[in-house]
Amino acid sequence: MDWKSSIALSLCLTQSEKMSKQQLKWIVTGNFTADGAVAYLQAENRFSRQLVDALVFENKEDAEAARKAAAGREALVTDPYVTEVADADKQLDVLTARERIRSQGPSTPYGRLSPTPRVV
Amino acid sequence: MYQYDEYDRRIVAERAKQFEGQVERRYSGEITESEFKPLRLQNGLYMQLHAYMLRVAIPYGTLSSKQLRKLAHIARTYDRNYGHFTTRQNLQYNWPKLDDVPKILQELASVEMHAIQTSGNCVRNVTSDHLAGVAPDELEDPRPWAEIIRQWSTFHPEFAALPRKFKIAVGATPGVDRAAIAYHDIGVRLIENEAGERGFEVLAGGGMGRTPYIGQVVGKFVAKEDLLSYIEAILRVYNTYGRRDNLYKARIKILVNALGVEAFRERVEEEWEQIKDGPLKLEQAEIERVARHFAPPPYEKLPDGKPQLDALRLGKDRELARFVRNNVLAHKQPGYAAVIVSLKQKGIPPGDMSDEQMDAFADLADRFGFGELRVTHTQNLVLPDVRASDVPALHAELVKLGLATPNHNKLTDLIACPGLDYCALANARSIPVALELMERFEDIDYQSDLGELNVKISGCINACGHHHVGHIGILGIDKGGEEFYQIMLGGSAGYDASLGEFLGKALSVTDIVPGVSKVLNCYLGLRTSPEDRFIDVVRRVGLAPFKEAVYGPPTMRQGVAHADH
């Protein structure tokens, strides 16, 4: 995500949130134990790194039951929790800046960004 | 710099091996995450939004070129080709895999480094003045004292489970604070009394976070030999009376301010009476043993470098002149200078450095010094021992590395926490705001006109970006899942420590940088001369004109009176 375009992320999010209140649903997410990457509970009790794969629950109680089951698989996933999503027009969308960044990665550049040094 | 002895080497190597076993047991299910968490935290390993984060200790911000090359190697081998220097003189890796962490700890141990006590409710990395040993205005090098405290606090069995984390900073320059000493749980200042004797002024109860306080003087003049016993007495009082029932009231600052500094001092001195003549009394031989590790390097006998540097400041090479004016500092040794290397480059998060830059910079530390560098709490690096005559050549090399930004102590020399882009505690992003400020105010002539100006950005109330003590502080908050930012004005991390005050209601992510711009324009209109610094103007005129500049006249404002702090 380009950091300049991401500046507007929060505003888009608010609009998305307002539009989607009627379609509130729930997913289970946590972090993979091996590398800490974001994990989404998907079908057949597996976990994916992609939000698009997340299993969507129509009610919070079912999501909570799935979270409890996931919490027992600590070697695979750490600290799973339930979070709200909007699921309008088959477009799965998280509702907070935090979850948006978790699903897309840092909004800012990192790594080898400066000019490659010449031999000093 | 300090060299490990056999004992140091063994405990650090054994610690890495021990963590390998803990990771194995975590995977096998022998220990749960809740059991593993305090173990990994004591080894500096956090779980962040997208990955683990490993915090590596850089005691009092001093690194060798060999250690920096190892940090580059780790970034390249186990992470994503960069490291992030923090506001406590440490380095963080943002993407290590759990399996790799024991290997990283072994790599660190091979160059006398570790991640021990960089997290958890224990005494954390001891920080100090980044110009220690070279500043012309210091009484003496504070690092031997920081090292003595480091050795005492490492694996101290009594203080391994304090009510909360505990941070100590040490300085030795009268009337100057380059280490934010007043904002530490304990701040130690080497001073000289009227009789010319040197001892320590010991502050306690400083801190930022949810409830910021400036540290108060507890020990007015503690003899050198009594430093450890006095600090131990403070820790004992805190460990006994500090609150453990409420995470947000557990830091020593809450205890000091609840008791009042006089009552707190009485308890400390009562405790100290019982232990001051015990085994913690420092013998001169031990002080000298540690101090020998920090003996000055073999400086050449050179003429005073000031005329040379003054000529460069006025020279035709404008880039070099700006660099020398802003980033080249006086040195206690004639013919030498300390050079601030800014890690605030346009488009790059503050404090980030790539593996390639680290390797190349390590070479510069060897070529233009004695193989040593410093990390500042403002997320910059320092080459502490550069010959004045070498400054142009060094500058040319820094330009090639993209590390010659001449903005030390200027607007874009800002600090920022990792914020919501990485941190699990954050409410809002810090780095994009920093990047936009760096781009918008890139013009160094404009920055020079503004003069000394510290901007500090935190993505949450925990204040890792020191927003309370920025001349301009920016605090990210969450309102219904959306990011907003509050502006604070008037803070200072220096010897004239002061806490900033909130200007008004929070601004949206698109309004925060224009808001800062309005504050700057207001300052330019209010100052009486270019020497009239931003912080002085804020202290003189108060917030009202700045509030009007950002939010409009009182009659135009809505909701300002109900600003949510």
XYZ file of C-alpha atoms in Angstrom:
685
model
C 0.000 0.000 0.000
C 1.415 3.400 -0.924
C 1.689 5.502 2.232
C 0.322 8.595 0.541
C -2.808 6.900 -0.684
C -3.113 5.138 2.637
C -3.461 8.486 4.398
C -7.056 8.490 3.236
C -7.613 4.997 4.587
C -9.450 6.047 7.709
C -11.974 8.156 5.837
C -12.794 5.350 3.420
C -13.130 3.078 6.381
C -15.687 5.291 8.052
C -17.819 5.379 4.957
C -17.519 1.626 4.583
C -18.524 1.223 8.195
C -21.603 3.416 7.823
C -22.711 1.606 4.703
C -22.320 -1.826 6.089
C -23.830 -1.744 9.566
C -26.776 -3.868 8.445
C -24.460 -6.577 7.125
C -22.394 -7.015 10.299
C -20.868 -10.472 10.580
C -17.954 -12.054 12.418
C -14.679 -13.803 11.685
C -11.979 -15.410 13.837
C -8.422 -14.143 13.536
C -5.128 -14.466 15.377
C -1.447 -14.845 14.544
C 0.428 -17.884 13.288
C 2.688 -19.160 16.044
C 5.570 -19.897 13.685
C 6.052 -16.404 12.294
C 3.387 -14.191 13.848
C 1.675 -13.587 10.495
C -2.001 -12.739 10.568
C -4.150 -15.863 10.523
C -7.818 -16.155 9.563
C -9.915 -19.177 10.429
C -11.253 -20.636 7.208
C -13.414 -23.607 6.321
C -12.518 -27.113 7.487
C -10.821 -25.737 10.573
C -7.810 -24.526 8.631
C -6.140 -21.129 8.793
C -5.288 -18.774 5.961
C -3.106 -15.663 5.690
C -5.697 -13.978 3.474
C -8.750 -12.119 4.721
C -10.635 -13.192 1.620
C -10.438 -16.818 2.822
C -11.938 -16.089 6.236
C -14.930 -18.123 7.334
C -17.760 -15.664 7.969
C -20.137 -16.309 10.860
C -23.676 -14.992 10.780
C -23.847 -14.660 14.552
C -21.324 -13.857 17.222
C -22.041 -16.944 19.347
C -20.957 -19.306 16.571
C -17.842 -17.245 16.000
C -17.035 -17.374 19.702
C -17.416 -21.158 19.740
C -15.054 -21.409 16.787
C -12.580 -19.121 18.555
C -12.582 -21.370 21.603
C -11.835 -24.371 19.439
C -9.056 -22.466 17.662
C -7.573 -21.417 21.004
C -6.827 -25.063 21.653
C -4.500 -25.217 18.654
C -1.734 -23.101 20.123
C 1.092 -24.736 18.210
C -0.504 -23.363 15.065
C -2.216 -20.118 16.078
C -1.714 -17.722 18.990
C -4.383 -15.672 20.774
C -7.313 -16.000 18.344
C -10.152 -13.515 18.762
C -13.449 -12.602 17.126
C -13.773 -9.415 15.111
C -16.597 -7.788 13.185
C -16.657 -7.584 9.413
C -18.997 -6.210 6.810
C -19.951 -8.737 4.178
C -21.827 -6.736 1.596
C -22.089 -7.815 -2.042
C -19.662 -10.682 -1.373
C -17.028 -8.092 -0.465
C -15.516 -8.919 2.922
C -14.384 -5.800 4.735
C -12.923 -5.274 8.203
C -14.201 -2.308 10.154
C -11.294 -0.685 11.936
C -8.025 0.849 10.890
C -6.254 -1.778 13.019
C -7.881 -4.711 11.265
C -7.413 -3.074 7.871
C -3.677 -2.770 8.514
C -3.518 -6.329 9.847
C -5.150 -7.595 6.672
C -3.039 -5.533 4.250
C 0.296 -5.159 6.023
C 2.088 -1.952 7.011
C 0.899 1.085 5.073
C 4.426 2.484 5.005
C 7.594 1.437 3.163
C 10.305 -0.637 4.806
C 13.426 -2.590 3.923
C 16.084 -1.529 1.436
C 14.751 1.874 0.454
C 17.850 4.022 0.282
C 20.285 4.065 -2.582
C 22.524 1.022 -2.657
C 25.825 2.178 -1.213
C 28.947 2.156 -3.263
C 31.984 0.500 -1.793
C 33.268 2.823 0.920
C 33.804 0.162 25.139
C 32.895 -2.564 27.600
C 34.254 -6.018 26.755
C 32.550 -9.108 28.119
C 34.463 -11.261 30.556
C 34.137 -15.040 30.657
C 31.182 -14.800 33.042
C 29.283 -12.389 30.750
C 29.933 -14.571 27.715
C 28.739 -17.697 29.463
C 25.464 -16.291 30.791
C 24.526 -14.746 27.448
C 25.312 -17.958 25.545
C 23.426 -20.049 28.098
C 20.467 -17.701 27.900
C 20.247 -18.201 24.125
C 20.403 -21.968 24.598
C 17.758 -21.797 27.303
C 15.413 -19.888 25.001
C 15.879 -22.525 22.310
C 14.499 -25.075 24.773
C 11.611 -22.810 25.676
C 10.663 -22.436 22.009
C 10.780 -26.213 21.559
C 8.485 -26.674 24.550
C 6.117 -24.026 23.220
C 5.767 -25.902 19.931
C 5.400 -29.296 21.616
C 2.599 -27.980 23.825
C 4.592 -28.631 26.984
C 4.067 -24.967 27.838
C 1.125 -22.802 26.798
C 1.315 -19.366 25.193
C 0.388 -17.765 28.509
C 3.313 -19.595 30.127
C 5.624 -18.849 27.211
C 4.750 -15.163 26.941
C 6.669 -13.933 30.024
C 9.651 -16.040 28.945
C 9.741 -14.586 25.449
C 9.183 -11.071 26.765
C 12.176 -11.374 29.088
C 14.114 -12.113 25.913
C 12.705 -9.092 24.093
C 10.302 -11.011 21.873
C 6.882 -9.452 21.317
C 3.954 -10.454 19.133
C 2.975 -7.483 16.989
C 0.254 -6.999 14.382
C 1.851 -8.894 11.505
C 4.787 -10.716 13.023
C 7.006 -11.157 16.050
C 9.238 -8.247 16.993
C 12.630 -8.771 18.619
C 14.123 -5.891 20.586
C 17.896 -5.990 20.871
C 19.589 -4.158 23.735
C 22.203 -1.553 22.911
C 23.472 -0.629 26.374
C 23.682 3.166 26.729
C 23.524 3.401 22.940
C 27.141 2.392 22.308
C 27.873 -0.012 19.448
C 31.036 -1.236 17.762
C 31.358 -1.485 13.992
C 31.638 -5.248 14.407
C 28.329 -5.337 16.260
C 26.645 -3.171 13.621
C 27.826 -5.583 10.910
C 26.295 -8.419 12.900
C 23.014 -6.493 13.157
C 23.130 -6.059 9.369
C 23.792 -9.773 8.916
C 20.826 -10.661 11.124
C 18.579 -8.223 9.212
C 19.621 -9.845 5.945
C 19.521 -13.468 7.096
C 16.555 -13.608 9.438
C 14.500 -10.466 8.788
C 13.556 -8.188 5.897
C 16.823 -6.370 5.292
C 16.416 -3.625 7.844
C 16.353 -2.744 11.512
C 14.574 -0.001 13.413
C 16.420 2.132 15.978
C 14.136 3.038 18.855
C 13.618 5.895 21.283
C 15.434 3.918 23.985
C 18.637 3.462 21.990
C 17.701 -0.123 21.091
C 17.187 -1.852 17.746
C 14.085 -3.764 16.750
C 13.583 -6.396 14.094
C 9.992 -6.419 12.893
C 9.773 -9.755 11.090
C 11.683 -12.585 12.833
C 10.288 -16.111 12.808
C 9.952 -17.869 16.135
C 12.223 -20.745 15.070
C 14.933 -18.273 14.116
C 14.961 -16.273 17.341
C 17.240 -18.675 19.283
C 19.645 -18.552 16.319
C 19.491 -14.747 16.325
C 20.236 -14.715 20.058
C 23.267 -16.935 19.426
C 24.431 -14.606 16.657
C 24.047 -11.644 19.020
C 25.928 -13.468 21.785
C 28.859 -13.960 19.397
C 29.371 -10.157 19.373
C 28.555 -9.582 23.050
C 24.956 -8.537 22.482
C 21.615 -9.858 23.653
C 17.927 -9.090 24.084
C 17.775 -9.813 27.808
C 15.448 -7.559 29.812
C 14.416 -5.495 26.807
C 10.853 -6.253 27.802
C 8.931 -7.458 30.837
C 8.519 -6.001 34.310
C 12.203 -5.708 35.068
C 15.000 -3.147 34.820
C 15.305 -2.405 31.111
C 18.246 -1.303 28.991
C 20.135 1.486 30.753
C 20.337 4.557 28.527
C 22.702 7.494 28.508
C 23.912 10.606 26.753
C 24.807 9.751 23.149
C 27.746 12.157 23.399
C 29.113 10.434 26.502
C 32.880 10.560 26.614
C 33.209 13.156 23.859
C 31.010 16.084 24.948
C 33.151 19.059 25.950
C 30.630 20.091 28.585
C 30.416 16.829 30.553
C 32.047 16.311 33.942
C 33.140 12.812 33.021
C 32.023 9.901 30.865
C 28.732 8.619 32.353
C 28.963 5.221 30.660
C 31.021 3.461 33.358
C 28.177 4.253 35.745
C 25.590 3.058 33.250
C 27.599 -0.156 32.835
C 27.868 -0.646 36.600
C 24.079 -0.279 36.830
C 23.637 -2.640 33.873
C 25.706 -5.349 35.517
C 23.899 -4.921 38.846
C 20.425 -5.017 37.253
C 20.975 -7.917 34.848
C 19.279 -11.014 36.282
C 18.865 -9.237 39.638
C 16.698 -11.886 41.336
C 14.842 -9.438 43.554
C 13.788 -7.234 40.648
C 12.794 -9.789 38.028
C 9.078 -9.334 38.710
C 8.546 -5.684 39.523
C 5.046 -4.141 39.486
C 5.911 -2.745 36.013
C 8.840 -2.097 33.722
C 11.644 0.070 35.045
C 13.858 2.414 33.054
C 17.059 4.113 34.168
C 19.034 6.834 32.384
C 22.405 8.314 33.301
C 23.985 11.638 32.374
C 26.993 13.652 33.466
C 26.656 17.135 32.005
C 25.621 19.900 34.403
C 22.603 21.830 33.180
C 22.228 19.738 30.037
C 20.106 16.664 29.439
C 20.578 14.744 26.201
C 19.006 11.528 27.510
C 15.541 12.614 28.700
C 16.728 11.755 32.211
C 13.810 13.469 33.947
C 11.375 11.097 32.238
C 12.830 7.875 33.557
C 11.786 5.781 36.526
C 15.201 6.644 37.914
C 17.327 9.417 36.460
C 20.953 9.647 37.527
C 22.879 12.882 37.066
C 26.538 13.194 37.933
C 27.036 16.548 39.636
C 29.712 18.460 41.487
C 29.009 20.044 44.876
C 30.346 23.310 46.186
C 33.352 21.529 47.657
C 34.219 20.231 44.201
C 33.275 16.655 45.076
C 31.455 14.574 42.505
C 28.405 12.526 43.301
C 24.948 11.863 41.943
C 21.644 13.644 41.951
C 19.099 10.832 41.778
C 15.619 11.488 40.423
C 12.697 9.107 40.659
C 9.156 8.950 39.402
C 9.566 10.411 35.947
C 7.783 8.927 32.999
C 5.517 9.538 30.070
C 2.680 7.224 29.079
C -0.868 7.565 30.297
C 0.078 9.677 33.325
C 3.169 11.742 32.580
C 5.352 13.106 35.350
C 8.688 14.849 35.526
C 11.039 12.993 37.857
C 11.682 14.505 41.274
C 14.945 14.683 43.153
C 15.093 11.948 45.771
C 18.818 11.713 46.412
C 20.270 15.208 46.458
C 23.916 14.180 46.545
C 24.680 10.480 46.596
C 28.358 9.583 46.896
C 29.759 7.576 44.004
C 30.447 4.571 46.211
C 26.792 4.544 47.291
C 25.160 4.684 43.867
C 24.101 1.044 43.654
C 22.867 0.773 47.230
C 20.820 3.954 46.810
C 19.244 2.730 43.583
C 18.607 -0.643 45.180
C 16.830 1.102 48.054
C 14.571 2.925 45.583
C 13.781 -0.324 43.781
C 13.022 -2.050 47.084
C 10.580 0.661 48.136
C 8.933 0.492 44.728
C 8.828 -3.303 44.748
C 7.218 -3.261 48.191
C 4.730 -0.440 47.815
C 4.166 -0.127 44.057
C 0.658 -1.079 42.968
C 0.119 -4.455 41.365
C -3.679 -4.279 41.271
C -3.921 -1.834 38.394
C -1.675 -1.985 35.337
C -2.159 1.709 34.708
C -1.111 2.732 38.182
C 1.798 0.364 38.622
C 4.759 2.519 37.558
C 6.948 4.119 40.208
C 5.804 7.587 39.113
C 2.361 6.817 40.550
C 3.868 5.721 43.864
C 6.175 8.747 44.149
C 3.337 11.126 43.447
C 0.845 9.315 45.670
C 3.208 9.383 48.638
C 4.742 12.746 47.851
C 8.457 12.998 47.206
C 9.333 13.746 50.843
C 7.578 10.640 52.169
C 9.000 8.577 49.334
C 12.498 9.831 50.141
C 12.029 8.962 53.824
C 11.176 5.371 52.941
C 14.100 5.133 50.554
C 16.570 6.504 53.078
C 15.201 4.235 55.801
C 15.830 1.267 53.520
C 19.168 2.637 52.412
C 20.423 2.949 55.993
C 20.162 -0.805 56.268
C 22.052 -1.681 53.115
C 24.415 1.161 52.319
C 27.421 -0.339 54.064
C 26.794 -3.809 52.672
C 28.145 -5.594 49.611
C 26.713 -3.005 47.203
C 29.195 -0.372 48.339
C 31.331 0.276 45.300
C 35.041 -0.062 45.779
C 37.326 2.315 43.955
C 39.117 -0.599 42.307
C 35.850 -1.871 40.810
C 34.882 1.596 39.558
C 38.285 1.913 37.940
C 38.052 -1.575 36.437
C 34.830 -0.685 34.652
C 36.035 2.820 33.745
C 39.099 1.357 31.997
C 36.744 -0.127 29.384
C 35.742 3.430 28.484
C 39.200 4.951 28.351
C 39.516 7.513 25.549
C 40.687 6.050 22.244
C 44.198 6.863 20.956
C 43.450 10.354 19.662
C 46.034 12.086 17.522
C 47.439 15.337 18.760
C 45.779 17.777 16.398
C 45.320 21.538 16.241
C 41.940 22.951 17.232
C 39.427 21.954 14.547
C 37.076 24.871 15.113
C 38.592 27.230 12.493
C 38.419 24.431 9.927
C 34.793 23.667 10.725
C 33.860 27.347 10.810
C 35.313 27.712 7.324
C 33.217 24.774 6.116
C 30.099 26.311 7.659
C 30.666 29.409 5.548
C 32.007 27.576 2.501
C 30.738 27.511 -1.076
C 29.540 23.915 -0.891
C 26.082 24.696 0.459
C 25.162 21.083 1.184
C 28.327 20.552 3.169
C 27.961 23.933 4.894
C 24.450 23.055 6.058
C 25.607 19.653 7.246
C 28.471 21.110 9.259
C 26.254 23.854 10.691
C 23.560 21.478 11.863
C 25.037 18.017 12.355
C 28.678 18.504 13.359
C 29.167 19.082 17.078
C 32.028 20.183 19.280
C 34.311 17.535 20.795
C 36.366 17.566 23.967
C 39.478 16.516 22.041
C 41.102 19.267 19.914
C 40.871 18.565 16.189
C 37.922 16.180 16.492
C 34.157 16.492 16.105
C 31.095 14.386 16.863
C 28.869 13.928 13.816
C 25.134 13.327 14.058
C 23.921 11.060 11.268
C 20.232 11.583 10.806
C 18.011 8.568 10.204
C 15.227 10.893 9.040
C 15.341 10.677 5.288
C 12.419 11.621 3.122
C 10.220 8.608 2.385
C 11.818 6.370 5.015
C 10.346 5.707 8.465
C 12.288 7.483 11.240
C 14.941 5.210 12.719
C 14.929 2.615 9.924
C 18.246 1.521 8.454
C 18.817 -1.117 5.797
C 21.339 -3.934 6.117
C 23.398 -2.379 3.319
C 23.467 0.972 5.065
C 24.485 -0.705 8.326
C 27.389 -2.506 6.664
C 28.554 0.617 4.891
C 28.135 2.704 8.023
C 30.223 0.217 10.010
C 32.992 0.801 7.460
C 32.641 4.554 7.984
C 32.904 4.059 11.760
C 36.225 2.291 11.180
C 37.503 4.750 8.603
C 36.411 7.948 10.338
C 36.853 6.978 13.954
C 37.815 4.129 16.206
C 35.187 1.602 15.164
C 32.544 2.932 17.533
C 29.168 4.567 17.005
C 26.285 5.713 19.140
C 22.529 5.453 18.931
C 20.546 8.465 20.145
C 17.174 8.320 21.850
C 15.991 10.542 19.002
C 16.533 7.664 16.551
C 19.750 8.920 14.992
C 23.329 7.660 14.948
C 26.525 9.409 15.972
C 30.074 9.003 14.772
C 31.726 10.230 17.944
C 35.361 10.707 16.971
C 35.718 12.246 13.509
C 38.801 14.311 12.691
C 37.632 17.805 11.728
C 39.729 17.561 8.584
C 37.834 14.396 7.608
C 34.365 15.950 7.773
C 34.130 16.767 4.026
C 35.159 13.216 3.057
C 32.742 11.713 5.573
C 29.952 13.927 4.288
C 30.604 12.775 0.721
C 30.298 9.140 1.807
C 27.123 9.831 3.777
C 25.593 11.472 0.699
C 26.165 8.236 -1.233
C 24.348 6.311 1.499
C 21.432 8.739 1.671
C 22.431 9.546 5.252
C 23.554 13.163 4.967
C 20.276 14.906 5.814
C 21.388 18.086 7.622
C 18.375 18.313 9.908
C 19.675 17.632 13.420
C 17.340 19.272 15.961
C 15.198 20.649 13.155
C 11.550 20.048 12.309
C 12.094 16.894 10.244
C 14.461 15.382 12.814
C 11.300 14.108 14.390
C 10.817 10.913 16.294
C 7.932 8.517 15.862
C 6.960 5.205 17.379
C 6.124 2.304 15.006
C 2.442 3.079 15.567
C -0.450 1.126 14.155
C 1.562 -0.040 11.157
C 3.279 -2.533 13.484
C 2.375 -2.170 17.126
C -0.338 -4.239 18.786
C -0.958 -1.511 21.364
C -1.245 1.431 18.987
C -4.472 3.257 18.203
C -3.279 5.161 15.168
C -0.419 5.209 12.703
C 2.598 7.389 13.441
C 4.904 6.711 10.506
C 2.660 8.087 7.716
C 2.252 11.322 9.658
C 6.030 11.496 10.099
C 6.602 10.807 6.403
C 4.161 13.455 5.342
C 5.717 16.026 7.689
C 9.178 15.137 6.348
C 8.008 15.573 2.769
C 5.981 18.725 3.277
C 8.701 20.507 5.240
C 11.669 19.097 3.394
C 13.121 22.516 2.557
C 16.108 22.752 4.890
C 16.268 26.537 4.568
C 12.726 26.755 5.913
C 13.665 24.351 8.715
C 16.760 26.380 9.534
C 14.626 29.501 9.672
C 12.307 27.778 12.136
C 15.321 26.946 14.295
C 15.414 24.324 17.028
C 12.190 22.383 16.908
C 11.415 18.898 18.220
C 8.383 17.076 16.873
C 7.484 13.796 18.553
C 4.722 11.439 17.438
C 3.096 8.564 19.322
C 0.427 6.217 18.034
C -1.108 5.754 21.479
C -1.102 7.010 25.028
C 1.851 4.770 25.958
C 4.047 7.497 24.447
C 6.897 5.489 22.904
C 7.155 8.455 20.507
C 7.519 10.843 23.487
C 4.654 13.108 22.396
C 4.390 14.669 25.867
C 7.857 16.180 25.549
C 7.834 17.379 21.963
C 7.914 21.099 21.370
C 5.142 19.899 19.105
C 3.724 16.560 20.209
C 1.286 14.499 18.173
C -0.798 11.778 19.779
C -2.767 9.306 17.685
C -6.102 8.204 19.080
C -8.881 5.875 17.987
C -12.420 7.152 17.645
C -14.785 4.404 16.588
C -12.114 2.530 14.660
C -10.907 5.672 12.924
C -7.559 7.413 13.412
C -7.425 10.946 14.834
C -4.533 13.040 16.081
C -4.168 15.505 18.915
C -1.581 18.258 18.950
C 0.339 19.134 22.107
C 2.601 22.143 22.496
C 5.318 23.159 24.924
C 6.939 19.887 25.949
C 10.664 19.467 26.459
C 12.813 16.415 27.107
C 15.816 18.525 28.029
C 17.143 19.898 31.293
C 14.306 22.453 31.148
C 11.873 19.520 31.224
C 8.236 20.406 30.677
C 5.117 18.527 29.689
C 3.198 19.654 26.638
C -0.429 20.720 26.810
C -3.191 19.613 24.497
C -4.114 22.279 21.994
C -7.688 21.245 21.306
C -9.843 18.607 19.733
C -8.323 15.862 17.667
C -7.754 16.347 13.948
C -8.403 13.794 11.242
C -5.588 11.998 9.453
C -5.900 14.414 6.538
C -5.981 17.502 8.776
C -3.073 16.806 11.114
C -0.216 17.958 8.890
C -2.050 21.122 7.776
C -2.731 21.671 11.483
C 1.003 21.541 12.253
C 1.599 23.941 9.376
C -0.800 26.440 10.961
C 1.035 26.130 14.272
C 4.343 26.862 12.530
C 2.958 29.873 10.694
C 1.550 31.178 13.946
C 4.972 30.826 15.587
C 6.688 32.681 12.759
C 4.229 35.502 13.229
C 4.729 35.645 16.990
C 8.463 35.370 17.379
C 10.388 38.539 18.043
C 13.558 37.450 16.251
C 15.001 34.346 14.586
C 16.672 33.548 17.924
C 13.282 33.480 19.657
C 12.826 29.700 19.720
C 9.511 27.925 19.225
C 9.511 26.533 22.768
C 10.252 29.966 24.229
C 7.365 31.536 22.309
C 4.917 28.846 23.457
C 6.029 29.291 27.054
C 5.719 33.057 26.767
C 2.385 33.439 24.992
C 0.592 30.241 25.962
C -1.658 28.163 23.742
C -4.363 30.695 22.882
C -2.902 32.139 19.657
C -1.980 28.670 18.416
C -5.449 27.410 19.224
C -6.936 30.239 17.224
C -4.584 29.529 14.325
C -5.610 25.882 14.152
C -9.291 25.991 15.089
C -10.298 29.553 14.268
C -11.521 32.277 16.616
C -13.447 31.087 19.702
C -16.784 32.003 18.155
C -16.047 29.820 15.133
C -15.075 26.718 17.082
C -17.303 23.802 17.815
C -16.547 21.234 20.434
C -13.140 22.569 21.372
C -14.217 22.978 24.973
C -15.047 19.297 25.024
C -11.786 18.144 23.547
C -11.238 14.512 24.352
C -7.835 14.092 25.876
